[in-house]
Amino acid sequence: MQTTMPPSPTAALERLAVPPVERIDFVTVRLPFVSPFGTSVHVWSDKEALLLRLESAGIVAWSECVSDPDPYYSPETNETVRHIAKEFLLPTVEAGITLGELESRFRRVRGHGMAKATIENGLLILLALQRGVPLHALLDRPARRIMSGLSIGLKETKAELLSAVDHAVARRYHRVKMKVKKGQDVDWVRAVRERFPDLALMVDANGDYTSADIDHLKQLDAFGLVMVEQPLSYTDIFEHAALQREMKTPICLDESIHSLADAKAAVELGACRVINIKQGRVGGLLEAIRIASYAAANGVPVWSGGMDETGIGRAVNIHLQTADGFTLPGDTSETSNYFDEDIVDAPVVLSDDGFIEIPPGPGLGVRVLPDRILKRMVRMERVR
Ligand code: OSB
Ligand code: MG
């Protein structure tokens, strides 16, 4: 399929000047999850988040990296991010150059999108704070309420799964995603579907299947799922195209998409009909906006994924969803789904009709709580 490339939606953002940054620190925090989060690859029982703290003329901006301490979702880890950021990316951050110039300096470093995103997002948050405007306004987008979605991890029993879905329905989430893996899929989806015939339901396999499983995966077509996320390998685009030709249910790609170029390849090959955009996975807010705009111009809806972030990363995802193209509910759920006690105020809560308000105020609109950071901190390192 031939697709069209819309005029650059980030041209004005690329002309913004990098502000002077006097002090740069990495702070690692560890927050226990309210319950372990299981995927086909790994079970996480806490969130170890790498935070970047930027200070400029008394203004402090916090940015959260989406990586984990392990390489089970992505090849990047908190350690590789610190290494690449310290040695290769942060030294190129120079006051007065444009964000566009910074992006081209970053392009010399192959991959490491999560490290790049942490820095680029931090600078955008700092710029928004300096101007006294919310991040979405810096991105030139009006405030709007954001749709919600819950991602339910793999459970030990169907009863546990059903009770998690009960909770999601009671809270009025706009759609529910359940993790699946080989051997824990069709029967589990059927159980949920029988109880909730009209629920906007989807599955995420985190790459657990191969093209030998096409006939098996086709059974999922019986359940009216809104999409099936990343059924095949985390690196694959080509075989997803063959699967999409065989399946009625739209395929959504997550792990396979790291750039606008990947998105274009996937859409032109017919490898997916939906894209999960995680700003951290694609190298930051600017590339996320480019992908969303390209997808919208070609009839491919996108949504914001999540990485079980603390309130800092979740706020970034909320602001991002004001951009064009984010027409589907994302993996943006209430703080209480992840943590008893977050490191920011105010927690994310759903309105009676399942929407999420953009936190008001400059920057992210959330207040990073110093005492909570100290309580959860496992490491701190001054870089500049
Ligand atoms: O595949 O989308 C995924 C969490 C960690 C790693 C990968 C994924 C997820 C989620 C949870 O599905 C999304 C969230 O609630 O933040
Ligand atoms: Mg996913």
Coordinates of C-alpha atoms and ligand atoms in Angstrom, one line a residue:
M1 CA 0.0 0.0 0.0
Q2 CA 1.2 3.5 -0.9
T3 CA 0.8 5.9 2.0
T4 CA 1.0 9.6 2.3
M5 CA 3.4 11.6 4.6
P6 CA 1.6 14.7 6.1
P7 CA 3.5 18.0 6.5
S8 CA 5.8 17.8 9.5
P9 CA 3.7 18.2 12.7
T10 CA 6.9 18.9 14.7
A11 CA 8.5 21.7 12.6
A12 CA 7.8 24.4 15.3
L13 CA 9.0 22.2 18.1
E14 CA 12.2 21.4 16.3
R15 CA 13.0 25.2 16.3
L16 CA 12.8 25.4 20.1
A17 CA 16.1 26.3 21.7
V18 CA 17.7 23.9 24.2
P19 CA 17.8 25.9 27.5
P20 CA 20.9 26.0 29.6
V21 CA 21.0 23.1 32.1
E22 CA 23.3 23.7 35.1
R23 CA 22.7 20.5 36.9
I24 CA 21.8 17.0 35.8
D25 CA 21.2 14.0 38.0
F26 CA 20.0 10.4 37.6
V27 CA 17.8 9.2 40.4
T28 CA 16.7 5.6 40.5
V29 CA 13.6 4.8 42.6
R30 CA 11.9 1.4 43.3
L31 CA 8.2 1.3 44.0
P32 CA 6.4 -1.9 44.9
F33 CA 3.4 -2.8 42.7
V34 CA 0.1 -3.4 44.4
S35 CA 0.2 -6.8 42.7
P36 CA 2.7 -8.5 40.4
F37 CA 2.4 -7.7 36.7
G38 CA 2.8 -10.8 34.5
T39 CA 3.4 -10.9 30.8
S40 CA 4.4 -13.8 28.5
V41 CA 8.0 -12.8 29.0
H42 CA 8.4 -11.9 32.7
V43 CA 6.6 -11.0 35.9
W44 CA 7.5 -7.7 37.5
S45 CA 6.7 -7.2 41.2
D46 CA 8.0 -3.6 41.4
K47 CA 8.8 -0.7 39.2
E48 CA 12.5 0.3 39.2
A49 CA 12.4 3.7 37.4
L50 CA 15.3 5.7 36.3
L51 CA 14.5 9.4 36.6
L52 CA 16.4 12.3 35.1
R53 CA 16.5 15.6 37.1
L54 CA 17.3 18.7 35.1
E55 CA 17.9 22.0 36.9
S56 CA 18.0 25.4 35.3
A57 CA 18.0 28.8 37.1
G58 CA 16.1 27.3 40.0
I59 CA 13.6 25.4 37.9
V60 CA 13.6 21.6 38.2
A61 CA 12.2 19.3 35.5
W62 CA 11.8 15.5 36.1
S63 CA 11.7 13.0 33.3
E64 CA 11.2 9.3 33.6
C65 CA 12.8 6.6 31.4
V66 CA 10.5 3.8 30.4
S67 CA 13.2 1.1 30.6
D68 CA 13.3 -1.6 33.3
P69 CA 16.3 -3.0 35.1
D70 CA 16.1 -6.0 32.9
P71 CA 16.0 -6.6 29.1
Y72 CA 12.6 -8.5 29.0
Y73 CA 10.5 -5.9 27.3
S74 CA 13.3 -4.1 25.3
P75 CA 17.0 -4.5 24.8
E76 CA 17.5 -1.2 26.7
T77 CA 17.9 -1.4 30.5
N78 CA 18.3 1.3 33.2
E79 CA 22.0 0.6 33.1
T80 CA 22.4 0.9 29.3
V81 CA 20.3 4.1 29.5
R82 CA 22.6 5.6 32.1
H83 CA 25.7 4.5 30.1
I84 CA 24.5 5.8 26.8
A85 CA 23.1 9.0 28.2
K86 CA 26.2 9.9 30.2
E87 CA 28.8 9.0 27.7
F88 CA 27.2 9.8 24.4
L89 CA 24.0 11.8 24.6
L90 CA 24.2 14.3 27.5
P91 CA 27.6 15.6 26.3
T92 CA 25.9 16.8 23.1
V93 CA 23.2 18.7 25.0
E94 CA 24.3 22.3 24.5
A95 CA 22.3 25.5 25.3
G96 CA 21.1 27.5 22.3
I97 CA 21.0 24.7 19.7
T98 CA 17.6 23.7 18.5
L99 CA 15.7 20.6 19.4
G100 CA 16.0 19.6 15.7
E101 CA 19.8 20.0 15.9
L102 CA 19.8 17.9 19.1
E103 CA 17.8 15.2 17.4
S104 CA 20.3 15.0 14.6
R105 CA 23.2 14.8 17.1
F106 CA 21.3 12.0 18.8
R107 CA 20.8 10.2 15.5
R108 CA 24.5 9.4 15.4
V109 CA 23.9 7.1 18.3
R110 CA 22.3 4.0 16.9
G111 CA 19.1 2.9 18.7
H112 CA 18.8 3.6 22.4
G113 CA 15.5 5.4 21.9
M114 CA 14.5 5.2 25.6
A115 CA 17.7 7.0 26.6
K116 CA 17.1 9.7 23.9
A117 CA 13.4 10.0 25.0
T118 CA 14.3 10.6 28.6
I119 CA 16.5 13.6 27.7
E120 CA 14.3 15.1 25.0
N121 CA 11.2 14.8 27.1
G122 CA 13.1 16.3 30.1
L123 CA 14.1 19.3 28.0
L124 CA 10.5 19.8 26.7
I125 CA 9.2 19.6 30.3
L126 CA 11.8 22.2 31.4
L127 CA 10.8 24.5 28.5
A128 CA 7.2 24.2 29.5
L129 CA 8.0 25.0 33.1
Q130 CA 10.1 28.0 32.1
R131 CA 7.3 29.4 30.0
G132 CA 4.7 28.6 32.7
V133 CA 2.6 26.6 30.3
P134 CA 1.3 23.0 30.5
L135 CA 3.3 20.5 28.3
H136 CA 0.3 19.9 26.0
A137 CA 0.3 23.7 25.3
L138 CA 4.0 23.7 24.5
L139 CA 3.1 20.9 22.0
D140 CA 0.5 23.4 20.7
R141 CA -2.5 21.2 21.7
P142 CA -5.6 22.2 23.6
A143 CA -6.5 20.4 26.8
R144 CA -9.0 17.6 26.5
R145 CA -10.1 14.7 28.6
I146 CA -8.2 11.5 27.9
M147 CA -9.7 8.1 27.4
S148 CA -8.7 5.3 29.9
G149 CA -7.7 1.7 29.4
L150 CA -6.6 -1.0 31.8
S151 CA -3.9 -3.5 31.0
I152 CA -4.5 -6.7 33.1
G153 CA -1.4 -8.9 33.6
L154 CA -1.4 -12.7 33.3
K155 CA -3.3 -14.2 36.3
E156 CA -2.9 -17.5 38.1
T157 CA -6.6 -18.4 37.7
K158 CA -9.6 -17.5 35.5
A159 CA -11.4 -16.3 38.6
E160 CA -8.6 -13.8 39.3
L161 CA -8.8 -12.6 35.7
L162 CA -12.6 -12.2 35.8
S163 CA -12.4 -10.3 39.1
A164 CA -9.8 -7.9 37.6
V165 CA -12.2 -7.4 34.6
D166 CA -15.1 -6.9 37.0
H167 CA -13.1 -4.1 38.6
A168 CA -12.3 -2.5 35.2
V169 CA -15.9 -2.5 34.2
A170 CA -17.0 -1.1 37.6
R171 CA -14.5 1.7 37.2
R172 CA -15.8 2.4 33.7
Y173 CA -12.5 1.9 31.8
H174 CA -13.1 2.5 28.1
R175 CA -11.3 -0.7 27.1
V176 CA -9.7 -3.6 28.8
K177 CA -6.5 -5.4 27.6
M178 CA -5.6 -8.8 28.9
K179 CA -2.2 -10.4 28.5
V180 CA -2.1 -13.8 26.8
K181 CA 0.6 -16.3 26.2
K182 CA 0.8 -19.7 24.5
G183 CA -1.5 -22.1 26.5
Q184 CA -3.2 -19.2 28.3
D185 CA -5.2 -17.6 25.6
V186 CA -8.4 -18.8 23.8
D187 CA -10.1 -20.3 26.8
W188 CA -9.2 -17.3 28.9
V189 CA -10.5 -14.9 26.4
R190 CA -13.7 -16.9 26.0
A191 CA -14.3 -16.8 29.8
V192 CA -14.1 -13.0 29.8
R193 CA -16.2 -12.7 26.6
E194 CA -19.0 -14.9 28.0
R195 CA -19.3 -12.7 31.1
F196 CA -18.9 -9.4 29.2
P197 CA -20.3 -9.7 25.6
D198 CA -20.0 -6.0 24.8
L199 CA -16.8 -5.0 26.5
A200 CA -14.2 -3.3 24.3
L201 CA -11.6 -6.1 24.9
M202 CA -8.2 -6.8 23.4
V203 CA -5.2 -9.1 24.1
D204 CA -1.5 -8.5 24.2
A205 CA 0.9 -11.4 23.6
N206 CA 4.2 -9.5 23.9
G207 CA 5.6 -11.6 21.0
D208 CA 4.9 -15.1 22.3
Y209 CA 3.8 -16.7 19.1
T210 CA 5.4 -17.6 15.8
S211 CA 4.0 -17.9 12.3
A212 CA 3.5 -21.6 13.0
D213 CA 0.7 -20.5 15.3
I214 CA -1.4 -18.7 12.6
D215 CA -4.2 -21.3 12.8
H216 CA -4.3 -21.1 16.5
L217 CA -4.3 -17.3 16.6
K218 CA -7.2 -17.3 14.1
Q219 CA -9.4 -18.7 16.8
L220 CA -9.3 -15.3 18.4
D221 CA -11.3 -14.0 15.6
A222 CA -14.4 -15.5 17.2
F223 CA -14.4 -13.1 20.1
G224 CA -14.9 -9.6 18.5
L225 CA -11.6 -8.3 20.0
V226 CA -10.8 -4.7 19.2
M227 CA -7.3 -5.8 18.4
V228 CA -4.5 -8.3 19.1
E229 CA -1.3 -6.6 20.2
Q230 CA 2.2 -7.9 19.1
P231 CA 1.3 -11.6 18.6
L232 CA 4.6 -12.4 16.8
S233 CA 8.3 -11.7 17.5
Y234 CA 9.3 -8.4 19.1
T235 CA 11.5 -7.6 16.1
D236 CA 9.1 -8.7 13.3
I237 CA 7.1 -6.6 10.8
F238 CA 7.0 -8.9 7.8
E239 CA 5.4 -12.0 9.3
H240 CA 2.8 -9.9 11.0
A241 CA 1.7 -8.8 7.5
A242 CA 1.1 -12.5 6.6
L243 CA -0.8 -13.0 9.8
Q244 CA -2.9 -9.9 9.3
R245 CA -3.9 -11.2 5.8
E246 CA -5.3 -14.3 7.5
M247 CA -6.9 -12.7 10.6
K248 CA -10.1 -10.6 10.8
T249 CA -9.1 -9.0 14.1
P250 CA -6.9 -5.9 13.6
I251 CA -3.3 -6.4 14.6
C252 CA -1.6 -3.7 16.7
L253 CA 2.2 -3.5 16.8
D254 CA 4.0 -2.4 20.0
E255 CA 7.6 -3.8 20.3
S256 CA 8.3 -3.8 16.6
I257 CA 7.9 0.0 16.1
H258 CA 10.8 2.2 17.0
S259 CA 10.5 5.1 14.6
L260 CA 8.4 6.8 12.0
A261 CA 10.2 4.6 9.4
D262 CA 9.1 1.4 11.2
A263 CA 5.6 2.7 11.3
K264 CA 5.6 3.4 7.6
A265 CA 7.0 0.0 6.8
A266 CA 4.4 -1.7 8.9
V267 CA 1.5 0.3 7.5
E268 CA 2.6 -0.1 3.8
L269 CA 3.2 -3.8 4.3
G270 CA -0.2 -4.2 6.0
A271 CA 1.4 -5.6 9.1
C272 CA -1.0 -3.8 11.5
R273 CA -4.1 -1.7 11.5
V274 CA -3.4 0.0 14.8
I275 CA -0.2 1.2 16.4
N276 CA 0.6 1.3 20.1
I277 CA 2.9 4.4 20.5
K278 CA 5.1 4.4 23.6
Q279 CA 6.9 7.7 23.5
G280 CA 9.9 6.2 25.2
R281 CA 10.2 3.3 22.8
V282 CA 10.2 5.6 19.8
G283 CA 12.8 8.0 21.1
G284 CA 10.6 10.7 22.6
L285 CA 7.6 13.0 22.2
L286 CA 8.6 14.4 18.8
E287 CA 8.9 11.0 17.1
A288 CA 5.7 9.9 18.8
I289 CA 3.8 12.9 17.4
R290 CA 5.3 12.2 13.9
I291 CA 4.1 8.6 14.0
A292 CA 0.6 9.6 15.3
S293 CA 0.3 12.2 12.6
Y294 CA 1.5 9.9 9.8
A295 CA -0.9 7.1 11.0
A296 CA -3.8 9.5 11.2
A297 CA -3.2 10.6 7.6
N298 CA -3.4 7.0 6.5
G299 CA -6.4 5.9 8.5
V300 CA -4.5 4.0 11.1
P301 CA -5.6 4.8 14.7
V302 CA -3.0 5.0 17.4
W303 CA -3.0 4.9 21.2
S304 CA -0.6 5.6 23.9
G305 CA 1.0 2.5 25.5
G306 CA 2.3 2.5 29.0
M307 CA 5.3 0.9 30.8
D308 CA 3.7 0.8 34.3
E309 CA 5.3 4.2 34.8
T310 CA 5.3 6.3 38.0
G311 CA 3.2 9.4 38.0
I312 CA 5.9 11.3 36.1
G313 CA 5.9 9.0 33.0
R314 CA 2.1 8.6 33.2
A315 CA 1.7 12.4 33.1
V316 CA 3.9 12.6 29.9
N317 CA 1.7 9.9 28.3
I318 CA -1.5 11.9 29.3
H319 CA -0.2 15.1 27.7
L320 CA 0.9 13.2 24.6
Q321 CA -2.6 11.9 24.0
T322 CA -3.8 15.5 23.2
A323 CA -1.9 15.1 19.9
D324 CA -3.6 14.3 16.6
G325 CA -4.2 10.7 15.9
F326 CA -4.7 9.4 19.5
T327 CA -8.3 8.3 18.9
L328 CA -8.2 5.1 20.8
P329 CA -8.1 4.5 24.6
G330 CA -4.5 3.8 25.7
D331 CA -2.9 1.9 28.6
T332 CA -3.5 4.8 30.9
S333 CA -5.1 3.7 34.1
E334 CA -5.5 4.9 37.7
T335 CA -2.5 5.3 39.9
S336 CA -4.1 2.9 42.4
N337 CA -3.8 0.1 39.7
Y338 CA -0.1 0.3 40.1
F339 CA 1.0 1.8 43.4
D340 CA -0.4 2.4 46.9
E341 CA 1.9 5.4 47.1
D342 CA 3.3 7.2 44.0
I343 CA 6.1 9.8 43.9
V344 CA 3.8 12.5 42.6
D345 CA 0.6 14.3 43.5
A346 CA -2.1 14.3 42.4
P347 CA -2.8 10.6 41.6
V348 CA -4.6 9.7 38.3
V349 CA -8.2 8.9 39.0
L350 CA -11.0 8.3 36.6
S351 CA -14.1 10.4 36.3
D352 CA -17.6 8.8 36.6
D353 CA -17.5 8.2 32.8
G354 CA -14.0 6.7 32.8
F355 CA -12.1 9.8 31.5
I356 CA -8.8 11.2 32.8
E357 CA -8.3 15.0 33.2
I358 CA -5.0 16.5 32.2
P359 CA -3.2 17.6 35.4
P360 CA -3.5 21.4 35.3
G361 CA -0.6 23.8 35.7
P362 CA 2.8 24.3 34.1
G363 CA 4.9 21.4 32.8
L364 CA 3.5 18.0 33.6
G365 CA 1.0 19.6 36.1
V366 CA 2.0 17.0 38.7
R367 CA 4.0 17.8 41.8
V368 CA 7.0 15.5 42.4
L369 CA 7.2 14.8 46.1
P370 CA 10.8 15.1 47.5
D371 CA 10.0 13.0 50.6
R372 CA 8.6 10.2 48.4
I373 CA 11.6 10.3 46.1
L374 CA 13.9 10.0 49.2
K375 CA 11.8 7.2 50.6
R376 CA 12.0 5.2 47.3
M377 CA 15.5 6.1 46.1
V378 CA 17.9 3.3 45.5
R379 CA 20.6 5.2 43.7
M380 CA 21.6 8.8 42.8
E381 CA 24.3 10.0 40.5
R382 CA 25.2 13.6 39.6
V383 CA 26.2 13.9 35.9
R384 CA 26.6 17.7 35.5
Ligands
OSB1 O1 3.4 -4.7 26.3 O2 2.2 -2.9 26.7 C1 3.0 -3.8 27.1 C2 3.9 -3.1 30.7 C3 5.2 -3.3 30.8 C4 5.8 -3.8 29.6 C5 5.1 -3.9 28.4 C6 3.7 -3.7 28.4 C7 3.1 -3.2 29.6 C8 1.7 -3.0 29.7 C9 1.2 -2.2 30.9 O3 0.8 -3.6 29.0 C10 0.8 -0.8 30.4 C11 0.5 0.1 31.6 O4 -0.5 -0.1 32.3 O5 1.3 1.1 31.8
MG2 MG 2.3 -4.4 24.5

